[in-house]
PDB file of C-alpha atoms in Angstrom:
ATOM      1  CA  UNK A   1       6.564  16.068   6.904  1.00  0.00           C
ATOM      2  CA  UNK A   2       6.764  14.546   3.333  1.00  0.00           C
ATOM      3  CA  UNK A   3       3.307  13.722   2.025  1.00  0.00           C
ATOM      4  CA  UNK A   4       2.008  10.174   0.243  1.00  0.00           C
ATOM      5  CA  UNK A   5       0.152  10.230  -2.910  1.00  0.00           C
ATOM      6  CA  UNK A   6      -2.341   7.572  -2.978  1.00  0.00           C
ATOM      7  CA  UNK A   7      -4.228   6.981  -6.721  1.00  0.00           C
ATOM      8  CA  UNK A   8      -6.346   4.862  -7.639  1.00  0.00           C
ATOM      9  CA  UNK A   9      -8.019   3.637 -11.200  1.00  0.00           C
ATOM     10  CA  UNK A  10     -11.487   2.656 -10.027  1.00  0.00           C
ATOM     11  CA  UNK A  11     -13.421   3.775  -6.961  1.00  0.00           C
ATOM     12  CA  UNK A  12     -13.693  -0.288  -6.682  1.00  0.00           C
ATOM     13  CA  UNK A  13     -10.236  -0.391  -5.230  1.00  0.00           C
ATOM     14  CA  UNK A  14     -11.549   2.238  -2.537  1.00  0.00           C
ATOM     15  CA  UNK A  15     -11.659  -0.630   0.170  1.00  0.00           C
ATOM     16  CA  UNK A  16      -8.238  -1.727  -0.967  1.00  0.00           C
ATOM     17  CA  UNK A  17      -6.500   1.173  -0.996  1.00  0.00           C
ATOM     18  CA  UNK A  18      -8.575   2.818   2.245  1.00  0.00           C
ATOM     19  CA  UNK A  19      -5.792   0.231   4.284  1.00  0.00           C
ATOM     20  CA  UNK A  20      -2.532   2.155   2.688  1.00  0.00           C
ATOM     21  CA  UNK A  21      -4.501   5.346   4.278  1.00  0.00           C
ATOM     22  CA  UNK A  22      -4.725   3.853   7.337  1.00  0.00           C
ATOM     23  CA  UNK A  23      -1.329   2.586   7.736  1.00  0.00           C
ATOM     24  CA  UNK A  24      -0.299   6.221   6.861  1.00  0.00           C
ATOM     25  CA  UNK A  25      -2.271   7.966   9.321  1.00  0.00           C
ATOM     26  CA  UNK A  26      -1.705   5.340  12.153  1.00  0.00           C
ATOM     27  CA  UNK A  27       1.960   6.657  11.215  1.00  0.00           C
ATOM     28  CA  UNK A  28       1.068  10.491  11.376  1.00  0.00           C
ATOM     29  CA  UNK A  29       1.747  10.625   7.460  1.00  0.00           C
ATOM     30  CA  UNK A  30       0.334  13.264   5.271  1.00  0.00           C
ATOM     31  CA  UNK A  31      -1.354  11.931   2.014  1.00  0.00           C
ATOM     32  CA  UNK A  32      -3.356  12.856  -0.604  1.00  0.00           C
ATOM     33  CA  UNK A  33      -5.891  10.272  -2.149  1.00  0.00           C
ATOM     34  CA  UNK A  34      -8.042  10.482  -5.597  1.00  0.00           C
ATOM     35  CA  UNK A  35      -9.315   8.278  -8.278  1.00  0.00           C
ATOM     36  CA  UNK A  36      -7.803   8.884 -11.787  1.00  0.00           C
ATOM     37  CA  UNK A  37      -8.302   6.429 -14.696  1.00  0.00           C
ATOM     38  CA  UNK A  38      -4.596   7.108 -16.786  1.00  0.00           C
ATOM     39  CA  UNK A  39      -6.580   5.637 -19.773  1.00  0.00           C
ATOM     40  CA  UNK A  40      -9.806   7.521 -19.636  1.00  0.00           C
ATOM     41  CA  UNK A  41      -8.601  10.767 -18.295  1.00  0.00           C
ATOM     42  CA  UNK A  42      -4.703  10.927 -19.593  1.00  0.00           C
ATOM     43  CA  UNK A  43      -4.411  14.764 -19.546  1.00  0.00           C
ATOM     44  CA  UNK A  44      -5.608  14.553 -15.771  1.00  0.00           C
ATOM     45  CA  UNK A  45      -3.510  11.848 -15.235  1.00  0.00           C
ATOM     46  CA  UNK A  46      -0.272  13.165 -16.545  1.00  0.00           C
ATOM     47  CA  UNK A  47      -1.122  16.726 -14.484  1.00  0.00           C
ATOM     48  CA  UNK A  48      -1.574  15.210 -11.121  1.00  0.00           C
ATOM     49  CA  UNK A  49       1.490  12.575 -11.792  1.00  0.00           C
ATOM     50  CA  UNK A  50       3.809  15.789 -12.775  1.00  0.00           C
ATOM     51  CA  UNK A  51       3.004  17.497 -10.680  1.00  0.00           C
ATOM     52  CA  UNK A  52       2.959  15.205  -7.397  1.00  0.00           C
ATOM     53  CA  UNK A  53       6.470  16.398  -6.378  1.00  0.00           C
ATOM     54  CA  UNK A  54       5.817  19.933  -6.274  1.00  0.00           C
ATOM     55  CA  UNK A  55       3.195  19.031  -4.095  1.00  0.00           C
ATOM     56  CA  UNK A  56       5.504  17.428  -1.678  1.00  0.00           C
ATOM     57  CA  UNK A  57       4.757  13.497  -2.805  1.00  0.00           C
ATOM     58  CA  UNK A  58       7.510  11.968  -1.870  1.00  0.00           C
ATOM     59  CA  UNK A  59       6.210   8.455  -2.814  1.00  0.00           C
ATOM     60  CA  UNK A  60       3.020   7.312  -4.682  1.00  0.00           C
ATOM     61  CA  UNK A  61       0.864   4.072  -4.078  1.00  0.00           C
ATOM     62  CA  UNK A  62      -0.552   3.280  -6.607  1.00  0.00           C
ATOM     63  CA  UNK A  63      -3.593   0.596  -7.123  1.00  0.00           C
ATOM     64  CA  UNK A  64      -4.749  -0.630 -10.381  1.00  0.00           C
ATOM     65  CA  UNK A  65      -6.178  -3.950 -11.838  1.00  0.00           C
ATOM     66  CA  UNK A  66      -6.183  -6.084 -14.803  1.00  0.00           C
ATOM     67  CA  UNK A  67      -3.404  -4.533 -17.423  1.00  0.00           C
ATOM     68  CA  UNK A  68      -2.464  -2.290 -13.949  1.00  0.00           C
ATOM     69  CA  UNK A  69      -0.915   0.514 -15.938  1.00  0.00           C
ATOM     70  CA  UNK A  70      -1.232   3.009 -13.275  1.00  0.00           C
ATOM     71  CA  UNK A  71       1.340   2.225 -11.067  1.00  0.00           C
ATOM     72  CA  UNK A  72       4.021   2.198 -14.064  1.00  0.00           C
ATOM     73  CA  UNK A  73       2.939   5.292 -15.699  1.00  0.00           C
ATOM     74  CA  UNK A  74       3.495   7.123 -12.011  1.00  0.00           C
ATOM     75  CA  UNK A  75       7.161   5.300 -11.848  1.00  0.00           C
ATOM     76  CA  UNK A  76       7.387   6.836 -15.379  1.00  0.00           C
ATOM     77  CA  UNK A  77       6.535  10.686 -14.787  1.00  0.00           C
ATOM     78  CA  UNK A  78       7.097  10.709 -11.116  1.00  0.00           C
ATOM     79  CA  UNK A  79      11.539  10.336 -10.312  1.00  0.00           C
ATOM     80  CA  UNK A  80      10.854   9.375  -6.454  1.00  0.00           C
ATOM     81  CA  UNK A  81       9.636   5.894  -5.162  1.00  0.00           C
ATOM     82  CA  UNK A  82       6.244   4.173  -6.812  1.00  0.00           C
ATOM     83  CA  UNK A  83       4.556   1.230  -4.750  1.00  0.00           C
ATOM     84  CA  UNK A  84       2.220  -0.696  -6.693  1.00  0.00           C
ATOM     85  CA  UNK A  85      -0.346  -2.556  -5.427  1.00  0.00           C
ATOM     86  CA  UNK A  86      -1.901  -4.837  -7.440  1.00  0.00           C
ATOM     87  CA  UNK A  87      -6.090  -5.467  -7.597  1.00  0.00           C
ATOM     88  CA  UNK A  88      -7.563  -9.105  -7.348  1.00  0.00           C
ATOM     89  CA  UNK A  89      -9.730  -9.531 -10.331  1.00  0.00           C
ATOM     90  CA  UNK A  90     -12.914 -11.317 -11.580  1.00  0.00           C
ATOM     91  CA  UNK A  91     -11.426 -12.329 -14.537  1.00  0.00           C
ATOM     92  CA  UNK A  92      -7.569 -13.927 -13.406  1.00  0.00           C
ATOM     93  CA  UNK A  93      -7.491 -13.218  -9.516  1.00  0.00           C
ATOM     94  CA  UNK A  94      -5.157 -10.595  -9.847  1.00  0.00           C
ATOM     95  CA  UNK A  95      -2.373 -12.131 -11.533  1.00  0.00           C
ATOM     96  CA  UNK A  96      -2.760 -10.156 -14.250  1.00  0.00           C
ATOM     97  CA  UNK A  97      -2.617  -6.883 -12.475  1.00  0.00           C
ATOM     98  CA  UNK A  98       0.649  -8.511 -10.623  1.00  0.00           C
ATOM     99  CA  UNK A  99       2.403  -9.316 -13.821  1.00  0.00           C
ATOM    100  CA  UNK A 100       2.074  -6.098 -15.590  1.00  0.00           C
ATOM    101  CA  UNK A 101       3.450  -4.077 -11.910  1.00  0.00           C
ATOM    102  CA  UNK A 102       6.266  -6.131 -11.578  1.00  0.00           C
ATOM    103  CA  UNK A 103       7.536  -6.572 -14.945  1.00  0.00           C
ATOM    104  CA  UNK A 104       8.395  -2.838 -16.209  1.00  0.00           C
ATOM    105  CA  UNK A 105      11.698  -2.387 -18.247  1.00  0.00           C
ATOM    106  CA  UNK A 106      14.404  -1.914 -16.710  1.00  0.00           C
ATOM    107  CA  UNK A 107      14.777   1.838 -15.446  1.00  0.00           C
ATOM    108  CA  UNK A 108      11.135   2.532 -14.367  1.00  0.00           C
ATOM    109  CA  UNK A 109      10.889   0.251 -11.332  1.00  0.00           C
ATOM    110  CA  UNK A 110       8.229   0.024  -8.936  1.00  0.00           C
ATOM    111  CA  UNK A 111       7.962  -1.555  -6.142  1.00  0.00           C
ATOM    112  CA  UNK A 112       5.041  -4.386  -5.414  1.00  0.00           C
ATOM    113  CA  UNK A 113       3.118  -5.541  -2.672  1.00  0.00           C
ATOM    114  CA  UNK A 114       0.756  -8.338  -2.650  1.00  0.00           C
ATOM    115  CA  UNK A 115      -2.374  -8.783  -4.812  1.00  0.00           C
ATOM    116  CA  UNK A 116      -4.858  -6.710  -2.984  1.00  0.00           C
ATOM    117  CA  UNK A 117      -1.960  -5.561   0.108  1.00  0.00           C
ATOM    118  CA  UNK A 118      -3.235  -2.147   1.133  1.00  0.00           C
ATOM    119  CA  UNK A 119      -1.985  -2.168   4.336  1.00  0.00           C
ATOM    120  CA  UNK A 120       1.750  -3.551   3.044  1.00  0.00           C
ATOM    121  CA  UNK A 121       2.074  -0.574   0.999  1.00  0.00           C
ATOM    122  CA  UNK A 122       1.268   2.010   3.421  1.00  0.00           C
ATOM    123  CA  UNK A 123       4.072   0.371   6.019  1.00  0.00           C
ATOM    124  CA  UNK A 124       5.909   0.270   3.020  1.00  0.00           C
ATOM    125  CA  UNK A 125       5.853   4.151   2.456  1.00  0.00           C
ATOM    126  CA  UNK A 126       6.444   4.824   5.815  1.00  0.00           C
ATOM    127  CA  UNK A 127       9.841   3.068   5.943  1.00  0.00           C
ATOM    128  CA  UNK A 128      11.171   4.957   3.039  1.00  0.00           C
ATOM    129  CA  UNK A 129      10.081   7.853   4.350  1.00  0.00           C
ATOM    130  CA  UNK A 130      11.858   6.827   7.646  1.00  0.00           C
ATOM    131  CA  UNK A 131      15.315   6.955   6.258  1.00  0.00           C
ATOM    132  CA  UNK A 132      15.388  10.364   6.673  1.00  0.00           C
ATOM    133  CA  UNK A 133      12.613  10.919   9.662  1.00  0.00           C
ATOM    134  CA  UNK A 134      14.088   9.590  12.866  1.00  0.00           C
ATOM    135  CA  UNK A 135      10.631  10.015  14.893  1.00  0.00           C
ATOM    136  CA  UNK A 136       8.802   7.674  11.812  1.00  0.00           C
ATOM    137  CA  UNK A 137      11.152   5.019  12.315  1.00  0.00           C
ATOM    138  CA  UNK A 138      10.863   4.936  15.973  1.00  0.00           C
ATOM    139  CA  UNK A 139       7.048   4.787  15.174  1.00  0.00           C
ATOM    140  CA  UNK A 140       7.943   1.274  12.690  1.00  0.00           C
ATOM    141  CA  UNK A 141       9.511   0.058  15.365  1.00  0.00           C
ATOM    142  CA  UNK A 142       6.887   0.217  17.928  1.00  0.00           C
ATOM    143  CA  UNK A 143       4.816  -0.917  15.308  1.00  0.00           C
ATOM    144  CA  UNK A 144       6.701  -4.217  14.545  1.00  0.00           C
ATOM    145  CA  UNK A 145       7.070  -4.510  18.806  1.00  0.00           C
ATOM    146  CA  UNK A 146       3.132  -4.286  18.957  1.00  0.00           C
ATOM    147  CA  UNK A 147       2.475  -7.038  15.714  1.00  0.00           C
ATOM    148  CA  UNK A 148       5.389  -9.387  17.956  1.00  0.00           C
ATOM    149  CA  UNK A 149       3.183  -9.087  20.940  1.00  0.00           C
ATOM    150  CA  UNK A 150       0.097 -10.225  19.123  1.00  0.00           C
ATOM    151  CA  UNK A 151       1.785 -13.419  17.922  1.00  0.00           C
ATOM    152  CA  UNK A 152       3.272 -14.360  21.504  1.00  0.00           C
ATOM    153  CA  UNK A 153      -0.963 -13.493  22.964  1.00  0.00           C
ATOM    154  CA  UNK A 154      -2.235 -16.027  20.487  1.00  0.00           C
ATOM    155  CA  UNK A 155       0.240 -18.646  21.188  1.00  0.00           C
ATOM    156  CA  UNK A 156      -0.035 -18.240  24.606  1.00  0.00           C
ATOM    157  CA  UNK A 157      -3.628 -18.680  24.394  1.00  0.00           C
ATOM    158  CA  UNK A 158      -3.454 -21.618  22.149  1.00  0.00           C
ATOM    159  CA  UNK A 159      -1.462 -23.318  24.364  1.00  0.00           C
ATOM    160  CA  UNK A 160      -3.833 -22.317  27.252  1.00  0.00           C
ATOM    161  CA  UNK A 161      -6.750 -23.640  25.288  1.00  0.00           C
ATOM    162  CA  UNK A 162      -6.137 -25.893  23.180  1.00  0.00           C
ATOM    163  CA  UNK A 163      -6.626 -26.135  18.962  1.00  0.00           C
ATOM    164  CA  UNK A 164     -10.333 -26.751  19.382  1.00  0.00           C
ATOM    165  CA  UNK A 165     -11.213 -24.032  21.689  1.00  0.00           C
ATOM    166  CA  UNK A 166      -9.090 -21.696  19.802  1.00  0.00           C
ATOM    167  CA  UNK A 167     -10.852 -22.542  16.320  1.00  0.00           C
ATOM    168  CA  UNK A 168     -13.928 -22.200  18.063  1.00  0.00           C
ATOM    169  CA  UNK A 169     -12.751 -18.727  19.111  1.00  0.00           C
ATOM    170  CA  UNK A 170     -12.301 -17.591  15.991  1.00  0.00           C
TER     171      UNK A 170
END
């Protein structure tokens, strides 16, 4: 099975980017994960990043904060799919690491998740590699079936309850 590259800037994103993992093995996806600064360590950086797809990587996740130039330099060595995912931050809340994913020039996309969304870019991954894996998508499916089922629990349960209860509950 194709494999995920997971990279990070900062061991600080560890619990951020620990959810992707998750996603990927509660999937059965391969992955590799390591921490690689591309602005202290470039040489290491552009190695690992060249190299990815001889590795099998079929996609990278990629977590950075504040300018958040990890994910784009991936998309820019690396021809298959990037997700970024951007880190909250002391300094703006993550809205700077959000702007500088989602605004690369035009040929060198990458996709985004949510400031701090782990766990999105792990599903993420696992639907583009279910295009071509018919077993994976049938895994996404259940998946979505199982989040559906939570919902309708809680409602039921509200409605058993009542708002008060329920808030108490929680």
């Amino acid at each position: 099975m194709a494999k995920v590259g997971i990279v990070m800037g900062s061991d600080s994103d560890m619990p951020v980017m620990a959810k992707a993992a998750e996603m990927l093995e509660r999937f059965g996806i391969e992955y590799e994960m390591t921490i690689i600064s591309a602005h202290r360590e470039p040489d290491i950086f552009f190695a690992w990043a060249k190299g990815a797809e001889e590795r099998g990587i079929r996609v990278i996740i990629a977590g950075a904060g504040k300018a958040a130039h990890l994910p784009g330099m991936c998309a820019a060595l690396f021809s298959l799919p990037v997700i970024g995912i951007p880190m909250k931050t002391s300094d703006l809340g993550g809205v700077d690491s959000l702007y500088s994913i989602v605004q690369m020039p035009s040929g060198i996309p990458v996709a985004t998740v949510a400031i701090n969304g782990g766990a999105n870019a792990g599903i993420l991954a696992a639907k583009i590699l279910a295009v071509s894996d018919d077993a994976l998508l049938e895994k996404l499916k259940a998946y979505s079936e199982s989040l559906k089922g939570d919902v309708v629990k809680k409602a039921e349960k509200l409605e058993r309850i009542g708002y008060r209860e329920y808030l108490q509950q929680m």
